[in-house]
Amino acid sequence: MKDKTSFIPQEADARPSRCPDNSAFKQQKLPAWKPQLTIASVLSSFFLVGTFCLAVGICLVLSANSVREIQIDYTDKCSDCSKLRENSSNWNKECHCSVNFTLKGDILGDVFMYYGLQNFYQNHRRYVISRSDAQLLGRNVNIQKSYCAPFTTYRNGTPMAPCGAIANSMFNDTIELFYNLNSYATEVPLLKTGNSWWTDKNVKFRNPKPDNLSSAFAGTARPPYWQKPVYLLDKEDERNTGYLNDDFIVWMRVSAFATFRNLYRRVRRVRQFADGLPAGNYTFRISYNFPVTKFKGRKHVILSTVVWSGGSNPFLGIAYVVSGTAAVLTGFVITAIHLKLRKKKTYFQK
C-alpha cells in the first residue's frame, strides 16, 4: 500500500505561507492603552467642553455686535443709470448718481468700505475655472488651451488680457464718499491699495515683462465688458495697475455664495477723519457701470469697522453657543439617567 503523502504534489510544500509574520505589530500584540469611561470622566468632559464653547461663543457674539456698520442699497436709487447700462451699445457713455445718508453717531477707528452684490452666483463650475493662472503670472502662454473660453480671443484672433469669465465680469463701479459740512462737500480720503492678501500680490499675480506695461500688453485687448485695458486700471500708481491691481485681485477671489461683499476701500485717517468718520451728512457719488437688473441682483455699499474677531458676522459665535448648550444639556440628561438607574439598582438590592 502506497503512502498517502506520495500523492501530494511537490509544489505544495514550496507554496509561501499567507500567515502574518510572528511579530508584535503584525500579530497585534503591541502594548495599548484603552480609556476606562466612568460616569465622572464622561460628565466632566461634557460640562467642560460645554462651558468652554459657551464662553467662547458669548465673547464672539458680543464682539460681533460691537461692530459699527451701515449698509446702503443703491440699486433703485440709480435706476436711470441701470436702464442705460442694460443696453450694451451704451458702454462708452458715463452715468453718475448720488446717494445721501446720515451718520447719527461717530464711527471711530479704522473704517472699511465694501461693495456688496446680491443674487450674483460665482460658484458655477464653468465660471470658477474660467481663468488662466499662468497668464495671471505674467507668462506668455497660449490661452486657447486654457478654460477661458469663450472669453479667450476676439474674432480677429486678438487674445484677451486677462481672459476668462471671472475677469470679464469684474465689478467696475467707481464709488466716492463725501462729507457734507455747512453746505460744503469734503471728499473723504480713501486708500485703494493694501486691500488684497500678501500671497496674492506677491505669489499668485505678476505683471509681464518689460516694466513698460503698454509694451508688455501689446498685441492683446481688454475683455469685452471692460471700459479700459488692464494696464490702465490705475493711472496714478504704477504698482497698482495691470494684474497687480488690488480691485482686480480681490474680484478674482470668487465667493461661494450668491450674496457676498468684497473689500473696496479703506478710510485714510487724516485731518478731520483721523479718528474715523464723524457724525453728519454724507454722500456716495457713484459712477455706474455694473448692471444687475438682468439677473435680478442688488448692489450695496457698506461702511464697517472690524474687531479682533473680524466683521459683523455672528455666525461663528452662535455656532459655539449652540454647541456649548447642546453639550451642557447632554451632560444633564446623562446625569439624570445615571441617578435614575442608580436609584433603581439600590431599590432592587434592598
Short mmCIF file of C-alpha atoms in Angstrom, two decimals:
data_model
loop_
_atom_site.label_atom_id
_atom_site.label_comp_id
_atom_site.label_asym_id
_atom_site.label_seq_id
_atom_site.Cartn_x
_atom_site.Cartn_y
_atom_site.Cartn_z
CA MET A 1 0.00 0.00 0.00
CA LYS A 2 1.39 3.33 -1.05
CA ASP A 3 1.91 6.20 1.39
CA LYS A 4 -0.81 8.86 1.03
CA THR A 5 1.74 11.63 1.15
CA SER A 6 3.22 10.40 -2.07
CA PHE A 7 0.17 11.72 -3.95
CA ILE A 8 0.70 15.34 -2.70
CA PRO A 9 2.45 17.47 -5.36
CA GLN A 10 5.90 18.66 -4.53
CA GLU A 11 4.92 22.27 -5.38
CA ALA A 12 2.56 22.39 -2.38
CA ASP A 13 5.47 22.20 0.04
CA ALA A 14 7.12 25.20 -1.65
CA ARG A 15 3.96 27.36 -1.56
CA PRO A 16 4.59 30.52 0.59
CA SER A 17 2.62 30.83 3.76
CA ARG A 18 -0.08 33.54 3.91
CA CYS A 19 0.11 33.85 7.67
CA PRO A 20 1.39 37.18 9.03
CA ASP A 21 4.87 37.29 10.45
CA ASN A 22 5.21 36.42 14.09
CA SER A 23 5.92 39.98 15.17
CA ALA A 24 4.29 42.13 17.83
CA PHE A 25 2.97 44.59 15.25
CA LYS A 26 1.51 42.10 12.77
CA GLN A 27 0.14 39.84 15.50
CA GLN A 28 -1.41 42.86 17.27
CA LYS A 29 0.50 42.29 20.50
CA LEU A 30 1.77 45.83 20.93
CA PRO A 31 1.03 47.42 24.28
CA ALA A 32 -2.06 49.63 24.11
CA TRP A 33 -3.96 51.98 26.36
CA LYS A 34 -7.72 51.83 26.50
CA PRO A 35 -9.53 54.57 28.40
CA GLN A 36 -11.93 53.41 31.05
CA LEU A 37 -15.01 55.56 30.68
CA THR A 38 -16.55 56.25 34.04
CA ILE A 39 -19.55 58.40 34.80
CA ALA A 40 -17.30 61.02 36.38
CA SER A 41 -14.99 61.32 33.38
CA VAL A 42 -17.86 61.40 30.87
CA LEU A 43 -19.83 64.06 32.72
CA SER A 44 -16.71 66.13 33.33
CA SER A 45 -15.90 66.09 29.61
CA PHE A 46 -19.39 67.19 28.59
CA PHE A 47 -19.58 70.01 31.14
CA LEU A 48 -16.04 71.26 30.48
CA VAL A 49 -16.50 71.28 26.70
CA GLY A 50 -19.93 72.89 27.00
CA THR A 51 -18.67 75.61 29.35
CA PHE A 52 -15.71 76.36 27.10
CA CYS A 53 -17.89 76.62 23.96
CA LEU A 54 -20.42 78.83 25.73
CA ALA A 55 -17.72 81.19 26.97
CA VAL A 56 -16.09 81.48 23.54
CA GLY A 57 -19.45 81.84 21.80
CA ILE A 58 -20.64 84.62 24.08
CA CYS A 59 -17.36 86.50 23.57
CA LEU A 60 -17.66 86.16 19.78
CA VAL A 61 -21.30 87.29 19.73
CA LEU A 62 -20.59 90.32 21.91
CA SER A 63 -17.57 91.17 19.76
CA ALA A 64 -19.60 90.94 16.52
CA ASN A 65 -22.38 93.10 17.99
CA SER A 66 -19.86 95.82 18.85
CA VAL A 67 -19.06 96.36 15.16
CA ARG A 68 -20.43 99.62 13.73
CA GLU A 69 -21.85 99.09 10.26
CA ILE A 70 -24.06 100.97 7.81
CA GLN A 71 -25.34 99.46 4.57
CA ILE A 72 -26.73 101.49 1.65
CA ASP A 73 -28.65 99.84 -1.21
CA TYR A 74 -28.25 101.96 -4.31
CA THR A 75 -29.85 99.65 -6.89
CA ASP A 76 -33.13 101.55 -7.17
CA LYS A 77 -31.65 104.98 -6.44
CA CYS A 78 -29.52 104.66 -9.56
CA SER A 79 -32.28 103.20 -11.72
CA ASP A 80 -31.73 105.66 -14.59
CA CYS A 81 -28.11 104.59 -14.91
CA SER A 82 -29.17 100.96 -14.63
CA LYS A 83 -31.50 101.32 -17.62
CA LEU A 84 -28.72 102.98 -19.61
CA ARG A 85 -26.28 100.18 -18.83
CA GLU A 86 -28.74 97.43 -19.81
CA ASN A 87 -28.17 98.44 -23.44
CA SER A 88 -24.68 97.18 -24.30
CA SER A 89 -24.33 99.82 -27.03
CA ASN A 90 -24.06 102.48 -24.30
CA TRP A 91 -20.90 101.00 -22.78
CA ASN A 92 -18.86 104.14 -23.51
CA LYS A 93 -21.40 106.60 -22.03
CA GLU A 94 -20.78 107.77 -18.49
CA CYS A 95 -23.54 107.82 -15.92
CA HIS A 96 -23.34 109.15 -12.37
CA CYS A 97 -25.73 109.07 -9.45
CA SER A 98 -25.62 110.24 -5.83
CA VAL A 99 -26.94 108.65 -2.65
CA ASN A 100 -27.28 110.71 0.53
CA PHE A 101 -27.26 109.26 4.03
CA THR A 102 -26.71 110.37 7.61
CA LEU A 103 -24.48 109.02 10.35
CA LYS A 104 -26.21 109.57 13.66
CA GLY A 105 -23.06 108.76 15.62
CA ASP A 106 -19.32 108.73 15.10
CA ILE A 107 -17.71 105.63 13.63
CA LEU A 108 -14.40 105.51 15.44
CA GLY A 109 -11.33 103.54 14.44
CA ASP A 110 -10.44 102.04 11.08
CA VAL A 111 -13.39 102.23 8.66
CA PHE A 112 -13.61 99.84 5.71
CA MET A 113 -15.72 100.31 2.59
CA TYR A 114 -17.16 97.24 0.88
CA TYR A 115 -19.31 96.72 -2.18
CA GLY A 116 -21.95 94.04 -1.86
CA LEU A 117 -23.71 92.01 -4.55
CA GLN A 118 -26.87 90.00 -4.11
CA ASN A 119 -28.08 87.16 -6.35
CA PHE A 120 -24.76 87.04 -8.24
CA TYR A 121 -23.70 83.38 -8.48
CA GLN A 122 -19.95 82.88 -8.72
CA ASN A 123 -19.96 79.23 -7.66
CA HIS A 124 -20.82 77.69 -11.05
CA ARG A 125 -18.09 75.28 -12.11
CA ARG A 126 -17.69 76.75 -15.60
CA TYR A 127 -17.34 80.21 -14.08
CA VAL A 128 -14.89 79.21 -11.33
CA ILE A 129 -12.40 77.56 -13.73
CA SER A 130 -12.73 80.26 -16.41
CA ARG A 131 -9.29 81.81 -15.89
CA SER A 132 -5.66 81.28 -16.81
CA ASP A 133 -3.40 81.24 -13.76
CA ALA A 134 -0.33 81.07 -16.00
CA GLN A 135 -1.41 84.25 -17.78
CA LEU A 136 -2.03 86.00 -14.45
CA LEU A 137 1.57 85.16 -13.50
CA GLY A 138 2.74 87.24 -16.47
CA ARG A 139 3.76 84.30 -18.62
CA ASN A 140 3.41 84.23 -22.39
CA VAL A 141 1.05 81.29 -22.78
CA ASN A 142 -1.42 80.06 -25.34
CA ILE A 143 -4.76 80.85 -23.71
CA GLN A 144 -6.56 78.77 -26.35
CA LYS A 145 -5.55 75.73 -24.30
CA SER A 146 -6.96 77.21 -21.08
CA TYR A 147 -10.51 77.12 -19.70
CA CYS A 148 -11.14 80.79 -20.58
CA ALA A 149 -13.49 80.06 -23.50
CA PRO A 150 -15.48 81.83 -24.79
CA PHE A 151 -13.53 84.83 -23.44
CA THR A 152 -10.19 83.91 -25.00
CA THR A 153 -9.81 85.81 -28.27
CA TYR A 154 -11.78 88.16 -30.48
CA ARG A 155 -12.92 87.17 -33.96
CA ASN A 156 -9.81 88.69 -35.48
CA GLY A 157 -7.64 86.47 -33.29
CA THR A 158 -6.53 89.12 -30.77
CA PRO A 159 -6.14 87.48 -27.35
CA MET A 160 -7.87 88.96 -24.31
CA ALA A 161 -5.85 90.08 -21.32
CA PRO A 162 -6.97 88.94 -18.84
CA CYS A 163 -9.04 86.10 -20.27
CA GLY A 164 -11.96 84.23 -18.75
CA ALA A 165 -15.46 84.88 -17.46
CA ILE A 166 -14.33 85.93 -13.96
CA ALA A 167 -12.17 88.76 -15.23
CA ASN A 168 -14.73 89.79 -17.85
CA SER A 169 -17.46 90.24 -15.20
CA MET A 170 -15.29 92.33 -12.86
CA PHE A 171 -17.15 94.84 -10.71
CA ASN A 172 -16.28 98.28 -12.11
CA ASP A 173 -18.47 100.84 -10.35
CA THR A 174 -16.45 103.78 -9.03
CA ILE A 175 -17.57 104.89 -5.56
CA GLU A 176 -16.52 108.14 -3.87
CA LEU A 177 -17.50 109.34 -0.40
CA PHE A 178 -18.12 113.00 0.52
CA TYR A 179 -18.68 114.58 3.93
CA ASN A 180 -21.22 117.42 3.83
CA LEU A 181 -20.46 120.08 6.43
CA ASN A 182 -22.01 123.56 6.33
CA SER A 183 -23.18 123.13 2.72
CA TYR A 184 -19.62 122.27 1.70
CA ALA A 185 -18.71 118.79 0.47
CA THR A 186 -15.33 117.42 1.56
CA GLU A 187 -14.07 114.30 -0.16
CA VAL A 188 -13.21 111.56 2.31
CA PRO A 189 -9.69 110.26 1.50
CA LEU A 190 -9.78 106.58 0.64
CA LEU A 191 -6.95 104.05 0.32
CA LYS A 192 -7.19 101.81 -2.72
CA THR A 193 -4.11 99.68 -2.03
CA GLY A 194 -3.34 97.24 0.74
CA ASN A 195 -6.75 95.56 0.38
CA SER A 196 -5.51 92.25 -1.06
CA TRP A 197 -3.69 89.35 0.56
CA TRP A 198 0.11 89.33 0.62
CA THR A 199 0.19 85.95 -1.13
CA ASP A 200 -1.98 87.28 -3.96
CA LYS A 201 0.15 90.35 -4.51
CA ASN A 202 3.50 88.56 -4.27
CA VAL A 203 2.85 84.98 -5.37
CA LYS A 204 -0.30 84.44 -7.45
CA PHE A 205 -0.26 87.56 -9.63
CA ARG A 206 2.59 89.05 -11.68
CA ASN A 207 2.78 91.57 -14.49
CA PRO A 208 4.54 90.52 -17.69
CA LYS A 209 7.91 91.99 -18.51
CA PRO A 210 9.17 94.55 -19.56
CA ASP A 211 8.18 97.08 -16.92
CA ASN A 212 6.56 99.29 -19.55
CA LEU A 213 3.12 97.68 -19.35
CA SER A 214 1.77 99.26 -22.52
CA SER A 215 4.54 97.44 -24.40
CA ALA A 216 4.16 94.27 -22.32
CA PHE A 217 0.45 94.02 -23.19
CA ALA A 218 0.96 94.94 -26.85
CA GLY A 219 -0.98 92.61 -29.13
CA THR A 220 -3.71 91.97 -26.56
CA ALA A 221 -7.11 93.58 -25.98
CA ARG A 222 -9.32 94.27 -22.97
CA PRO A 223 -12.19 91.88 -22.13
CA PRO A 224 -15.49 92.76 -23.86
CA TYR A 225 -17.19 94.24 -20.76
CA TRP A 226 -14.23 96.37 -19.70
CA GLN A 227 -14.00 100.08 -20.49
CA LYS A 228 -10.20 100.29 -20.45
CA PRO A 229 -7.27 97.88 -20.88
CA VAL A 230 -5.71 96.14 -17.91
CA TYR A 231 -2.57 98.29 -17.88
CA LEU A 232 -4.71 101.41 -17.30
CA LEU A 233 -6.63 100.15 -14.27
CA ASP A 234 -4.77 102.68 -12.12
CA LYS A 235 -3.12 105.54 -13.96
CA GLU A 236 -1.90 107.19 -10.75
CA ASP A 237 0.03 104.28 -9.21
CA GLU A 238 2.25 102.07 -11.38
CA ARG A 239 2.45 99.49 -8.59
CA ASN A 240 -1.34 99.10 -8.59
CA THR A 241 -2.05 98.50 -12.24
CA GLY A 242 -2.11 95.53 -14.57
CA TYR A 243 -2.58 92.16 -12.93
CA LEU A 244 -1.37 93.65 -9.63
CA ASN A 245 -4.37 95.95 -9.27
CA ASP A 246 -5.99 95.41 -5.87
CA ASP A 247 -9.57 95.71 -7.14
CA PHE A 248 -8.84 93.10 -9.81
CA ILE A 249 -7.13 90.73 -7.36
CA VAL A 250 -9.99 90.97 -4.85
CA TRP A 251 -12.56 90.26 -7.55
CA MET A 252 -10.68 87.20 -8.83
CA ARG A 253 -11.19 85.53 -5.43
CA VAL A 254 -14.67 84.13 -6.15
CA SER A 255 -17.35 83.74 -3.50
CA ALA A 256 -19.10 80.52 -2.51
CA PHE A 257 -22.47 82.20 -2.00
CA ALA A 258 -24.79 84.30 -4.16
CA THR A 259 -24.74 87.19 -1.68
CA PHE A 260 -21.28 88.45 -0.80
CA ARG A 261 -19.20 91.55 -0.15
CA ASN A 262 -15.69 92.48 -1.25
CA LEU A 263 -13.34 94.99 0.29
CA TYR A 264 -13.19 98.11 -1.89
CA ARG A 265 -11.50 100.93 0.05
CA ARG A 266 -10.26 101.97 3.49
CA VAL A 267 -10.74 105.40 5.01
CA ARG A 268 -7.44 107.22 5.31
CA ARG A 269 -7.24 108.60 8.84
CA VAL A 270 -6.07 112.17 8.27
CA ARG A 271 -7.39 115.66 9.11
CA GLN A 272 -10.98 115.55 10.46
CA PHE A 273 -11.08 111.81 9.72
CA ALA A 274 -8.11 110.97 11.96
CA ASP A 275 -10.38 109.22 14.47
CA GLY A 276 -12.74 107.73 11.89
CA LEU A 277 -15.93 109.09 10.37
CA PRO A 278 -17.64 111.84 12.39
CA ALA A 279 -21.42 112.02 12.64
CA GLY A 280 -23.14 114.07 9.97
CA ASN A 281 -24.41 114.01 6.42
CA TYR A 282 -22.59 112.08 3.70
CA THR A 283 -22.97 111.42 0.01
CA PHE A 284 -21.92 108.49 -2.15
CA ARG A 285 -21.10 109.59 -5.69
CA ILE A 286 -21.19 106.55 -7.93
CA SER A 287 -20.04 106.11 -11.50
CA TYR A 288 -22.48 103.39 -12.52
CA ASN A 289 -21.00 100.73 -14.83
CA PHE A 290 -22.10 97.36 -13.44
CA PRO A 291 -25.71 96.40 -14.41
CA VAL A 292 -27.56 93.92 -12.20
CA THR A 293 -31.18 94.13 -13.41
CA LYS A 294 -31.00 91.20 -15.84
CA PHE A 295 -30.16 88.68 -13.11
CA LYS A 296 -32.42 90.41 -10.51
CA GLY A 297 -29.46 91.43 -8.41
CA ARG A 298 -28.94 94.16 -5.85
CA LYS A 299 -25.93 96.37 -5.10
CA HIS A 300 -24.85 97.78 -1.76
CA VAL A 301 -22.15 99.96 -0.28
CA ILE A 302 -21.13 99.02 3.26
CA LEU A 303 -19.16 101.08 5.75
CA SER A 304 -17.95 98.97 8.64
CA THR A 305 -15.40 98.68 11.39
CA VAL A 306 -13.66 95.46 12.42
CA VAL A 307 -12.77 93.92 15.77
CA TRP A 308 -10.36 91.20 16.88
CA SER A 309 -12.81 88.51 15.71
CA GLY A 310 -13.47 90.08 12.31
CA GLY A 311 -16.55 91.82 10.97
CA SER A 312 -20.19 91.87 11.98
CA ASN A 313 -20.88 88.20 11.29
CA PRO A 314 -22.23 86.46 14.44
CA PHE A 315 -22.44 83.00 12.83
CA LEU A 316 -19.32 81.57 14.46
CA GLY A 317 -20.36 82.85 17.89
CA ILE A 318 -23.87 81.42 17.51
CA ALA A 319 -22.40 78.08 16.42
CA TYR A 320 -20.24 77.97 19.58
CA VAL A 321 -23.21 78.88 21.79
CA VAL A 322 -25.41 76.18 20.22
CA SER A 323 -22.66 73.55 20.54
CA GLY A 324 -21.95 74.51 24.15
CA THR A 325 -25.64 74.45 25.06
CA ALA A 326 -26.06 71.02 23.45
CA ALA A 327 -23.05 69.65 25.37
CA VAL A 328 -24.29 71.01 28.72
CA LEU A 329 -27.83 69.71 28.16
CA THR A 330 -26.44 66.31 27.19
CA GLY A 331 -24.46 66.30 30.43
CA PHE A 332 -27.61 67.00 32.46
CA VAL A 333 -29.54 64.27 30.61
CA ILE A 334 -26.80 61.73 31.28
CA THR A 335 -26.73 62.79 34.94
CA ALA A 336 -30.49 62.31 35.25
CA ILE A 337 -30.34 58.87 33.62
CA HIS A 338 -27.45 57.84 35.87
CA LEU A 339 -29.25 58.92 39.06
CA LYS A 340 -32.43 57.16 37.99
CA LEU A 341 -30.65 53.88 37.22
CA ARG A 342 -28.64 54.04 40.45
CA LYS A 343 -31.82 54.57 42.44
CA LYS A 344 -33.41 51.52 40.82
CA LYS A 345 -30.29 49.44 41.49
CA THR A 346 -30.31 50.46 45.16
CA TYR A 347 -34.01 49.59 45.42
CA PHE A 348 -33.60 46.07 43.96
CA GLN A 349 -30.59 45.37 46.15
CA LYS A 350 -32.75 46.02 49.23
#
